mmCIF file of C-alpha atoms in Angstrom:
data_model
loop_
_atom_site.group_PDB
_atom_site.id
_atom_site.type_symbol
_atom_site.label_atom_id
_atom_site.label_comp_id
_atom_site.label_asym_id
_atom_site.label_seq_id
_atom_site.Cartn_x
_atom_site.Cartn_y
_atom_site.Cartn_z
ATOM 1 C CA MET A 1 57.608 13.260 -52.374
ATOM 2 C CA ALA A 2 56.683 9.708 -51.407
ATOM 3 C CA LYS A 3 55.897 7.345 -54.246
ATOM 4 C CA TRP A 4 52.593 5.635 -54.575
ATOM 5 C CA GLY A 5 52.460 2.633 -52.247
ATOM 6 C CA GLU A 6 54.756 4.166 -49.633
ATOM 7 C CA GLY A 7 53.784 6.039 -46.486
ATOM 8 C CA ASP A 8 50.480 7.423 -45.345
ATOM 9 C CA PRO A 9 48.077 7.282 -48.383
ATOM 10 C CA ARG A 10 46.295 10.442 -47.263
ATOM 11 C CA TRP A 11 49.270 12.566 -48.282
ATOM 12 C CA ILE A 12 50.097 10.889 -51.592
ATOM 13 C CA VAL A 13 48.780 11.938 -54.944
ATOM 14 C CA GLU A 14 47.682 8.623 -56.329
ATOM 15 C CA GLU A 15 47.959 7.888 -60.072
ATOM 16 C CA ARG A 16 44.379 8.621 -61.100
ATOM 17 C CA PRO A 17 42.932 10.552 -64.060
ATOM 18 C CA ASP A 18 41.668 13.418 -61.871
ATOM 19 C CA ALA A 19 44.300 13.308 -59.024
ATOM 20 C CA THR A 20 41.769 14.809 -56.619
ATOM 21 C CA ASN A 21 40.415 13.665 -53.241
ATOM 22 C CA VAL A 22 43.157 11.054 -52.887
ATOM 23 C CA ASN A 23 41.938 7.698 -51.485
ATOM 24 C CA ASN A 24 38.501 9.378 -51.163
ATOM 25 C CA TRP A 25 39.841 10.633 -47.783
ATOM 26 C CA HIS A 26 38.172 14.008 -47.650
ATOM 27 C CA TRP A 27 34.536 14.673 -46.881
ATOM 28 C CA THR A 28 32.597 15.592 -50.054
ATOM 29 C CA GLU A 29 28.982 16.549 -50.207
ATOM 30 C CA LYS A 30 26.182 16.993 -52.755
ATOM 31 C CA ASN A 31 22.990 18.921 -52.053
ATOM 32 C CA ALA A 32 19.970 16.939 -53.282
ATOM 33 C CA CYS A 33 17.208 19.224 -51.998
ATOM 34 C CA ALA A 34 15.960 20.758 -55.313
ATOM 35 C CA TRP A 35 16.316 17.454 -57.161
ATOM 36 C CA SER A 36 14.366 15.648 -54.429
ATOM 37 C CA GLN A 37 11.501 18.089 -54.406
ATOM 38 C CA GLU A 38 11.016 17.825 -58.150
ATOM 39 C CA LYS A 39 11.373 13.978 -58.018
ATOM 40 C CA LEU A 40 8.806 13.603 -55.289
ATOM 41 C CA LYS A 41 6.407 15.825 -57.116
ATOM 42 C CA ASP A 42 6.930 13.904 -60.315
ATOM 43 C CA LEU A 43 6.330 10.553 -58.590
ATOM 44 C CA LEU A 44 3.333 11.509 -56.458
ATOM 45 C CA LEU A 45 1.278 14.148 -58.299
ATOM 46 C CA GLY A 46 -1.147 12.642 -60.732
ATOM 47 C CA LEU A 47 -0.956 9.245 -59.067
ATOM 48 C CA ARG A 48 -4.318 7.504 -59.450
ATOM 49 C CA ILE A 49 -5.536 4.824 -57.102
ATOM 50 C CA LYS A 50 -8.498 2.826 -58.403
ATOM 51 C CA SER A 51 -10.764 -0.014 -57.379
ATOM 52 C CA ASP A 52 -14.298 -1.234 -58.139
ATOM 53 C CA LEU A 53 -15.349 0.958 -55.214
ATOM 54 C CA ALA A 54 -13.713 4.334 -55.904
ATOM 55 C CA GLU A 55 -11.056 6.301 -57.628
ATOM 56 C CA VAL A 56 -8.660 8.801 -56.015
ATOM 57 C CA TRP A 57 -5.992 11.060 -57.613
ATOM 58 C CA LEU A 58 -3.303 13.206 -56.046
ATOM 59 C CA THR A 59 -3.525 16.815 -57.265
ATOM 60 C CA GLU A 60 -1.123 19.248 -55.596
ATOM 61 C CA MET A 61 1.977 19.338 -53.345
ATOM 62 C CA GLU A 62 0.649 21.787 -50.795
ATOM 63 C CA LYS A 63 3.804 21.540 -48.605
ATOM 64 C CA ILE A 64 7.220 19.942 -48.987
ATOM 65 C CA GLU A 65 9.766 20.823 -46.330
ATOM 66 C CA GLY A 66 13.064 19.197 -45.429
ATOM 67 C CA GLU A 67 16.401 18.396 -46.999
ATOM 68 C CA ALA A 68 18.453 15.699 -48.695
ATOM 69 C CA VAL A 69 22.223 15.438 -48.850
ATOM 70 C CA ALA A 70 24.712 12.838 -50.132
ATOM 71 C CA ASN A 71 28.094 12.553 -48.441
ATOM 72 C CA ASN A 72 31.312 10.686 -49.080
ATOM 73 C CA ARG A 73 33.325 10.217 -45.898
ATOM 74 C CA LYS A 74 36.574 8.261 -46.278
ATOM 75 C CA GLY A 75 35.140 6.269 -49.158
ATOM 76 C CA LYS A 76 31.813 5.541 -47.424
ATOM 77 C CA LEU A 77 28.588 6.903 -49.011
ATOM 78 C CA ILE A 78 26.135 8.368 -46.466
ATOM 79 C CA PHE A 79 22.696 9.690 -47.385
ATOM 80 C CA PHE A 80 20.655 12.014 -45.180
ATOM 81 C CA TYR A 81 17.090 12.892 -46.121
ATOM 82 C CA GLU A 82 14.129 14.115 -44.181
ATOM 83 C CA TRP A 83 10.826 15.280 -45.672
ATOM 84 C CA ASP A 84 7.531 16.491 -44.373
ATOM 85 C CA MET A 85 4.866 16.648 -47.118
ATOM 86 C CA THR A 86 1.214 17.539 -47.439
ATOM 87 C CA ILE A 87 -0.569 16.552 -50.675
ATOM 88 C CA THR A 88 -4.134 17.390 -51.716
ATOM 89 C CA TRP A 89 -6.320 14.748 -53.311
ATOM 90 C CA LYS A 90 -9.713 14.397 -55.035
ATOM 91 C CA GLY A 91 -11.828 11.302 -55.386
ATOM 92 C CA ARG A 92 -15.304 9.892 -55.990
ATOM 93 C CA LEU A 93 -17.183 6.684 -55.597
ATOM 94 C CA ASN A 94 -17.782 4.779 -58.807
ATOM 95 C CA GLY A 95 -21.171 5.632 -60.266
ATOM 96 C CA ALA A 96 -22.732 8.541 -62.093
ATOM 97 C CA ASP A 97 -24.660 9.979 -59.106
ATOM 98 C CA PHE A 98 -21.764 10.403 -56.711
ATOM 99 C CA LYS A 99 -20.076 13.764 -56.123
ATOM 100 C CA GLU A 100 -16.407 14.508 -56.103
ATOM 101 C CA VAL A 101 -14.772 14.942 -52.623
ATOM 102 C CA GLU A 102 -11.514 16.442 -51.533
ATOM 103 C CA GLY A 103 -8.963 15.991 -48.764
ATOM 104 C CA LYS A 104 -5.266 15.929 -47.788
ATOM 105 C CA ILE A 105 -2.549 13.389 -47.198
ATOM 106 C CA ASN A 106 0.253 14.157 -44.726
ATOM 107 C CA ILE A 107 3.589 12.328 -44.794
ATOM 108 C CA PRO A 108 5.621 13.820 -41.871
ATOM 109 C CA ASN A 109 8.606 11.507 -41.494
ATOM 110 C CA LEU A 110 10.127 10.296 -44.721
ATOM 111 C CA SER A 111 13.768 9.913 -43.658
ATOM 112 C CA GLU A 112 16.728 7.557 -43.631
ATOM 113 C CA GLU A 113 15.876 6.901 -39.991
ATOM 114 C CA ASN A 114 12.694 5.030 -40.927
ATOM 115 C CA ASP A 115 12.063 2.069 -43.152
ATOM 116 C CA VAL A 116 9.618 3.114 -45.883
ATOM 117 C CA SER A 117 7.140 0.622 -44.466
ATOM 118 C CA GLU A 118 7.195 2.570 -41.228
ATOM 119 C CA VAL A 119 6.570 6.021 -42.753
ATOM 120 C CA ASP A 120 3.401 7.607 -41.356
ATOM 121 C CA ILE A 121 0.682 8.422 -43.872
ATOM 122 C CA THR A 122 -2.474 10.203 -42.582
ATOM 123 C CA VAL A 123 -5.573 10.938 -44.587
ATOM 124 C CA SER A 124 -8.045 13.771 -43.901
ATOM 125 C CA LEU A 125 -11.283 15.108 -45.527
ATOM 126 C CA LYS A 126 -12.017 18.685 -46.438
ATOM 127 C CA GLU A 127 -15.642 18.111 -45.490
ATOM 128 C CA SER A 128 -17.021 15.019 -43.795
ATOM 129 C CA THR A 129 -19.802 13.298 -45.700
ATOM 130 C CA SER A 130 -20.989 9.730 -45.907
ATOM 131 C CA GLU A 131 -19.370 9.370 -49.351
ATOM 132 C CA GLY A 132 -16.198 11.137 -48.217
ATOM 133 C CA ASP A 133 -15.823 8.869 -45.255
ATOM 134 C CA ILE A 134 -15.952 5.807 -47.480
ATOM 135 C CA ILE A 135 -13.316 7.214 -49.850
ATOM 136 C CA LYS A 136 -11.143 8.271 -46.953
ATOM 137 C CA GLU A 137 -11.134 4.676 -45.589
ATOM 138 C CA PHE A 138 -10.460 3.340 -49.088
ATOM 139 C CA LEU A 139 -7.472 5.720 -49.551
ATOM 140 C CA TYR A 140 -6.083 4.937 -46.091
ATOM 141 C CA HIS A 141 -6.229 1.184 -46.428
ATOM 142 C CA GLN A 142 -5.516 0.677 -50.129
ATOM 143 C CA GLY A 143 -3.775 3.846 -51.136
ATOM 144 C CA LYS A 144 -0.973 3.824 -48.551
ATOM 145 C CA GLU A 145 0.879 0.962 -50.206
ATOM 146 C CA ARG A 146 0.769 2.657 -53.644
ATOM 147 C CA ILE A 147 2.132 5.881 -52.041
ATOM 148 C CA ARG A 148 4.864 3.916 -50.216
ATOM 149 C CA GLU A 149 5.898 2.338 -53.531
ATOM 150 C CA LYS A 150 6.495 5.866 -54.898
ATOM 151 C CA LEU A 151 8.437 6.887 -51.805
ATOM 152 C CA GLU A 152 10.511 3.756 -52.164
ATOM 153 C CA GLU A 153 11.194 4.659 -55.792
ATOM 154 C CA TYR A 154 12.344 8.120 -54.718
ATOM 155 C CA VAL A 155 14.932 6.720 -52.274
ATOM 156 C CA VAL A 156 16.334 4.297 -54.876
ATOM 157 C CA SER A 157 16.587 7.094 -57.436
ATOM 158 C CA LEU A 158 18.217 9.391 -54.903
ATOM 159 C CA LYS A 159 20.958 6.934 -54.114
ATOM 160 C CA LYS A 160 21.582 6.025 -57.729
ATOM 161 C CA GLU A 161 21.643 9.627 -58.945
ATOM 162 C CA PHE A 162 23.815 11.053 -56.207
ATOM 163 C CA SER A 163 26.235 8.162 -56.043
ATOM 164 C CA LYS A 164 27.656 9.238 -59.398
ATOM 165 C CA GLY A 165 31.102 10.771 -58.973
ATOM 166 C CA MET A 166 31.025 10.593 -55.121
ATOM 167 C CA ILE A 167 33.470 7.679 -54.779
ATOM 168 C CA LEU A 168 36.271 8.592 -57.135
ATOM 169 C CA PRO A 169 37.840 5.457 -58.733
ATOM 170 C CA LYS A 170 41.485 4.496 -58.247
ATOM 171 C CA LYS A 171 43.489 3.305 -61.217
ATOM 172 C CA GLU A 172 42.501 -0.349 -60.885
ATOM 173 C CA ASP A 173 39.142 -0.333 -59.193
ATOM 174 C CA GLN A 174 36.501 1.084 -61.548
ATOM 175 C CA SER A 175 34.663 -2.234 -61.470
ATOM 176 C CA SER A 176 34.412 -2.213 -57.702
ATOM 177 C CA GLN A 177 33.104 1.354 -57.835
ATOM 178 C CA ASP A 178 30.372 0.279 -60.245
ATOM 179 C CA LYS A 179 29.512 -2.592 -57.968
ATOM 180 C CA GLN A 180 29.223 -0.328 -54.931
ATOM 181 C CA ILE A 181 26.878 2.043 -56.740
ATOM 182 C CA SER A 182 24.679 -0.784 -58.033
ATOM 183 C CA ASN A 183 24.420 -2.283 -54.548
ATOM 184 C CA LEU A 184 22.856 0.895 -53.231
ATOM 185 C CA SER A 185 19.592 0.001 -54.965
ATOM 186 C CA SER A 186 19.221 -3.121 -52.868
ATOM 187 C CA GLY A 187 18.299 -2.553 -49.267
ATOM 188 C CA PHE A 188 17.886 1.140 -49.987
ATOM 189 C CA ASN A 189 15.182 1.637 -47.361
ATOM 190 C CA LYS A 190 16.715 -0.517 -44.682
ATOM 191 C CA LYS A 191 17.859 1.239 -41.503
ATOM 192 C CA VAL A 192 20.695 -0.272 -39.572
ATOM 193 C CA GLN A 193 19.598 -3.754 -38.443
ATOM 194 C CA VAL A 194 21.540 -5.238 -35.601
ATOM 195 C CA ASN A 195 22.075 -8.998 -36.130
ATOM 196 C CA GLN A 196 19.632 -11.003 -34.069
ATOM 197 C CA SER A 197 19.013 -14.656 -33.407
ATOM 198 C CA ASN A 198 15.778 -16.172 -34.623
ATOM 199 C CA ASN A 199 14.610 -16.834 -31.063
ATOM 200 C CA THR A 200 12.699 -13.668 -30.124
ATOM 201 C CA SER A 201 10.043 -15.341 -28.014
ATOM 202 C CA GLY A 202 9.611 -14.669 -24.353
ATOM 203 C CA SER A 203 7.864 -12.146 -22.171
ATOM 204 C CA LYS A 204 8.084 -10.563 -18.771
ATOM 205 C CA GLY A 205 8.265 -13.156 -16.007
ATOM 206 C CA VAL A 206 9.647 -15.882 -18.224
ATOM 207 C CA LYS A 207 13.082 -17.141 -17.275
ATOM 208 C CA ILE A 208 15.697 -16.597 -20.003
ATOM 209 C CA GLU A 209 19.036 -18.408 -20.233
ATOM 210 C CA THR A 210 21.737 -15.744 -20.395
ATOM 211 C CA SER A 211 25.511 -15.322 -20.741
ATOM 212 C CA THR A 212 28.166 -12.660 -20.467
ATOM 213 C CA VAL A 213 29.899 -10.949 -23.361
ATOM 214 C CA LYS A 214 33.452 -9.668 -22.763
ATOM 215 C CA MET A 215 35.887 -7.936 -25.074
ATOM 216 C CA THR A 216 38.834 -5.575 -25.036
ATOM 217 C CA VAL A 217 39.458 -3.085 -27.878
ATOM 218 C CA MET A 218 42.405 -0.726 -28.438
ATOM 219 C CA PHE A 219 41.996 2.776 -29.841
ATOM 220 C CA GLN A 220 44.692 5.187 -30.988
ATOM 221 C CA CYS A 221 43.374 8.184 -28.988
ATOM 222 C CA THR A 222 43.237 9.507 -25.473
ATOM 223 C CA GLY A 223 40.798 8.287 -22.869
ATOM 224 C CA THR A 224 39.071 11.674 -23.017
ATOM 225 C CA GLU A 225 38.590 11.469 -26.784
ATOM 226 C CA LEU A 226 37.129 7.940 -26.544
ATOM 227 C CA TYR A 227 34.784 8.896 -23.694
ATOM 228 C CA ARG A 228 33.534 11.868 -25.723
ATOM 229 C CA ALA A 229 32.963 9.693 -28.817
ATOM 230 C CA LEU A 230 30.611 7.539 -26.715
ATOM 231 C CA THR A 231 28.764 10.309 -24.844
ATOM 232 C CA VAL A 232 28.659 13.481 -26.993
ATOM 233 C CA PRO A 233 25.464 13.340 -29.117
ATOM 234 C CA GLU A 234 27.047 14.913 -32.166
ATOM 235 C CA MET A 235 29.903 12.436 -32.149
ATOM 236 C CA VAL A 236 27.616 9.459 -31.631
ATOM 237 C CA MET A 237 25.512 10.650 -34.560
ATOM 238 C CA ALA A 238 28.654 10.818 -36.687
ATOM 239 C CA PHE A 239 29.730 7.182 -36.158
ATOM 240 C CA THR A 240 26.190 5.718 -36.152
ATOM 241 C CA SER A 241 25.282 7.724 -39.284
ATOM 242 C CA GLY A 242 21.848 8.723 -38.034
ATOM 243 C CA PRO A 243 19.824 10.560 -35.392
ATOM 244 C CA VAL A 244 20.206 9.493 -31.759
ATOM 245 C CA LYS A 245 18.688 10.281 -28.386
ATOM 246 C CA LEU A 246 21.363 10.699 -25.748
ATOM 247 C CA GLU A 247 20.842 12.119 -22.284
ATOM 248 C CA THR A 248 24.336 11.782 -20.824
ATOM 249 C CA LYS A 249 23.532 11.811 -17.139
ATOM 250 C CA LYS A 250 22.605 9.265 -14.483
ATOM 251 C CA LEU A 251 19.260 7.711 -15.423
ATOM 252 C CA GLY A 252 19.384 9.562 -18.739
ATOM 253 C CA LYS A 253 17.786 7.722 -21.656
ATOM 254 C CA PHE A 254 19.467 6.715 -24.936
ATOM 255 C CA GLU A 255 18.250 5.374 -28.267
ATOM 256 C CA LEU A 256 20.494 4.420 -31.220
ATOM 257 C CA PHE A 257 19.958 2.917 -34.645
ATOM 258 C CA GLY A 258 16.312 3.953 -34.989
ATOM 259 C CA GLY A 259 15.476 2.675 -31.495
ATOM 260 C CA ASN A 260 16.861 -0.814 -32.106
ATOM 261 C CA ILE A 261 19.188 -0.224 -29.186
ATOM 262 C CA HIS A 262 17.923 1.697 -26.159
ATOM 263 C CA GLY A 263 18.187 1.976 -22.403
ATOM 264 C CA GLU A 264 19.542 4.339 -19.773
ATOM 265 C CA PHE A 265 22.821 5.437 -18.155
ATOM 266 C CA VAL A 266 23.418 3.892 -14.725
ATOM 267 C CA GLU A 267 26.836 5.329 -13.953
ATOM 268 C CA LEU A 268 29.187 7.843 -15.615
ATOM 269 C CA GLU A 269 32.799 8.391 -14.508
ATOM 270 C CA GLU A 270 34.210 10.986 -16.881
ATOM 271 C CA ASP A 271 36.941 9.644 -19.188
ATOM 272 C CA LYS A 272 37.038 6.347 -17.280
ATOM 273 C CA LYS A 273 33.796 4.410 -17.040
ATOM 274 C CA ILE A 274 30.298 4.082 -18.536
ATOM 275 C CA VAL A 275 27.604 1.764 -17.185
ATOM 276 C CA GLN A 276 24.351 1.311 -19.080
ATOM 277 C CA ARG A 277 21.078 -0.571 -18.685
ATOM 278 C CA TRP A 278 20.985 -1.803 -22.291
ATOM 279 C CA ARG A 279 18.683 -3.828 -24.507
ATOM 280 C CA SER A 280 17.898 -4.714 -28.104
ATOM 281 C CA LYS A 281 14.344 -3.961 -29.262
ATOM 282 C CA ARG A 282 14.016 -7.621 -30.418
ATOM 283 C CA TRP A 283 14.834 -9.169 -27.086
ATOM 284 C CA PRO A 284 12.010 -10.500 -24.960
ATOM 285 C CA ASP A 285 9.925 -7.728 -23.442
ATOM 286 C CA GLU A 286 11.451 -5.851 -20.528
ATOM 287 C CA HIS A 287 14.670 -7.856 -20.619
ATOM 288 C CA TYR A 288 17.749 -5.696 -20.097
ATOM 289 C CA SER A 289 21.458 -6.427 -19.884
ATOM 290 C CA THR A 290 24.040 -4.409 -18.017
ATOM 291 C CA VAL A 291 26.853 -2.913 -20.105
ATOM 292 C CA THR A 292 30.063 -1.721 -18.369
ATOM 293 C CA MET A 293 32.705 0.058 -20.419
ATOM 294 C CA ASP A 294 35.995 0.547 -18.598
ATOM 295 C CA ILE A 295 38.300 3.055 -20.330
ATOM 296 C CA SER A 296 41.994 2.833 -19.551
ATOM 297 C CA GLN A 297 44.446 5.241 -21.120
ATOM 298 C CA LYS A 298 47.879 3.756 -21.699
ATOM 299 C CA GLN A 299 51.136 5.440 -22.734
ATOM 300 C CA ASP A 300 50.450 5.329 -26.468
ATOM 301 C CA HIS A 301 46.821 4.150 -26.806
ATOM 302 C CA THR A 302 43.587 3.650 -24.919
ATOM 303 C CA GLU A 303 41.972 0.298 -24.051
ATOM 304 C CA LEU A 304 38.241 -0.175 -23.659
ATOM 305 C CA THR A 305 37.117 -3.266 -21.794
ATOM 306 C CA LEU A 306 33.431 -4.144 -22.245
ATOM 307 C CA THR A 307 31.535 -6.473 -19.987
ATOM 308 C CA GLN A 308 27.897 -7.146 -20.839
ATOM 309 C CA THR A 309 25.935 -9.372 -18.500
ATOM 310 C CA SER A 310 22.483 -10.928 -18.860
ATOM 311 C CA VAL A 311 22.676 -11.254 -22.613
ATOM 312 C CA PRO A 312 20.183 -13.892 -23.933
ATOM 313 C CA LYS A 313 22.440 -16.912 -24.610
ATOM 314 C CA SER A 314 21.016 -17.475 -28.051
ATOM 315 C CA ASP A 315 22.022 -13.926 -29.024
ATOM 316 C CA ALA A 316 25.429 -13.681 -27.348
ATOM 317 C CA GLU A 317 27.598 -14.287 -30.403
ATOM 318 C CA ALA A 318 25.605 -11.923 -32.564
ATOM 319 C CA THR A 319 25.732 -9.263 -29.836
ATOM 320 C CA LYS A 320 29.474 -9.493 -29.597
ATOM 321 C CA GLU A 321 29.821 -9.253 -33.364
ATOM 322 C CA ASN A 322 27.589 -6.216 -33.443
ATOM 323 C CA TRP A 323 29.645 -4.316 -30.950
ATOM 324 C CA SER A 324 32.534 -4.461 -33.386
ATOM 325 C CA ARG A 325 30.439 -3.919 -36.439
ATOM 326 C CA TYR A 326 28.334 -0.963 -35.333
ATOM 327 C CA TYR A 327 30.445 0.638 -32.548
ATOM 328 C CA TRP A 328 34.174 -0.039 -32.509
ATOM 329 C CA ASP A 329 34.923 -0.220 -36.242
ATOM 330 C CA PRO A 330 32.810 2.854 -37.130
ATOM 331 C CA ILE A 331 34.376 4.845 -34.310
ATOM 332 C CA LYS A 332 37.854 4.037 -35.610
ATOM 333 C CA ARG A 333 36.950 4.894 -39.171
ATOM 334 C CA THR A 334 35.054 8.083 -38.404
ATOM 335 C CA PHE A 335 37.550 9.635 -35.941
ATOM 336 C CA SER A 336 40.748 7.934 -37.172
ATOM 337 C CA PHE A 337 41.168 6.166 -33.794
ATOM 338 C CA GLY A 338 42.402 2.975 -35.358
ATOM 339 C CA SER A 339 45.720 3.958 -36.947
ATOM 340 C CA PHE A 340 48.732 3.009 -34.912
ATOM 341 C CA LEU A 341 51.645 5.015 -36.362
#
């Protein structure tokens, strides 16, 4: 048997107290559904929202559907959660003569795909009255932020609670493990944000100074495997760690990273070439670049040459960096396309 420090670490039993899941290579998973349902009920039910005008309190979780899972993939923690909730509420205007009114709050899209600030919260009345309409407006405008604070607290707690034991420490790196878990509480509700320049001004019809981004990347796989990683929805979801929209056909639409990147396919040559009309959401309105990915299979590896034209010049360096950070590096890690043996 190879000694520690020699050979492929995936096949070596490292000196560790538990001697399991060596190098955190294998996929491990924790189901967080039951815990999440109880946590959300604990945070939301009984919540009171008060002002000089009115008081509202949340009374019952009428519906809570969805799931939550924590994964460790090759030492990387990935959290998936998606919840659709309906909560009943009661409230009244301040003053002895006002009657109590009732209604519902619907939260249909609490998920890792959305920043908590983007989660939809709708308010409805059981019976429309002049008093009820006032309270409904109060709850919609002033209660939403209180509710979002509680949703934010849920996500923080989920990641803290289900990080425990997911990344198993090596002999020397317990401190780095502690640091990784603590870091999960910062930026917990941030979806993937592609680096952008500060210059986001501009609109349709305004001339933009542009440049071309070029790069060549090597992958330890076949051309077919790389083409599939870029065009099969399930594989794209795996390396982007989130839902995607991908219509792999000419003029088919695509959306990645919560819609931050979107566009359409212009040309597809199986295993050899992908051409896209591609833009970042934060670029000036209606401004698109053209992305051409040429896939060339060599004797022992595959080369991808990317040419991206019409990139806003102020954003060219960030765009080039983001291709590596959010596409090439994750593809290599997720599918083991980066190990040259």
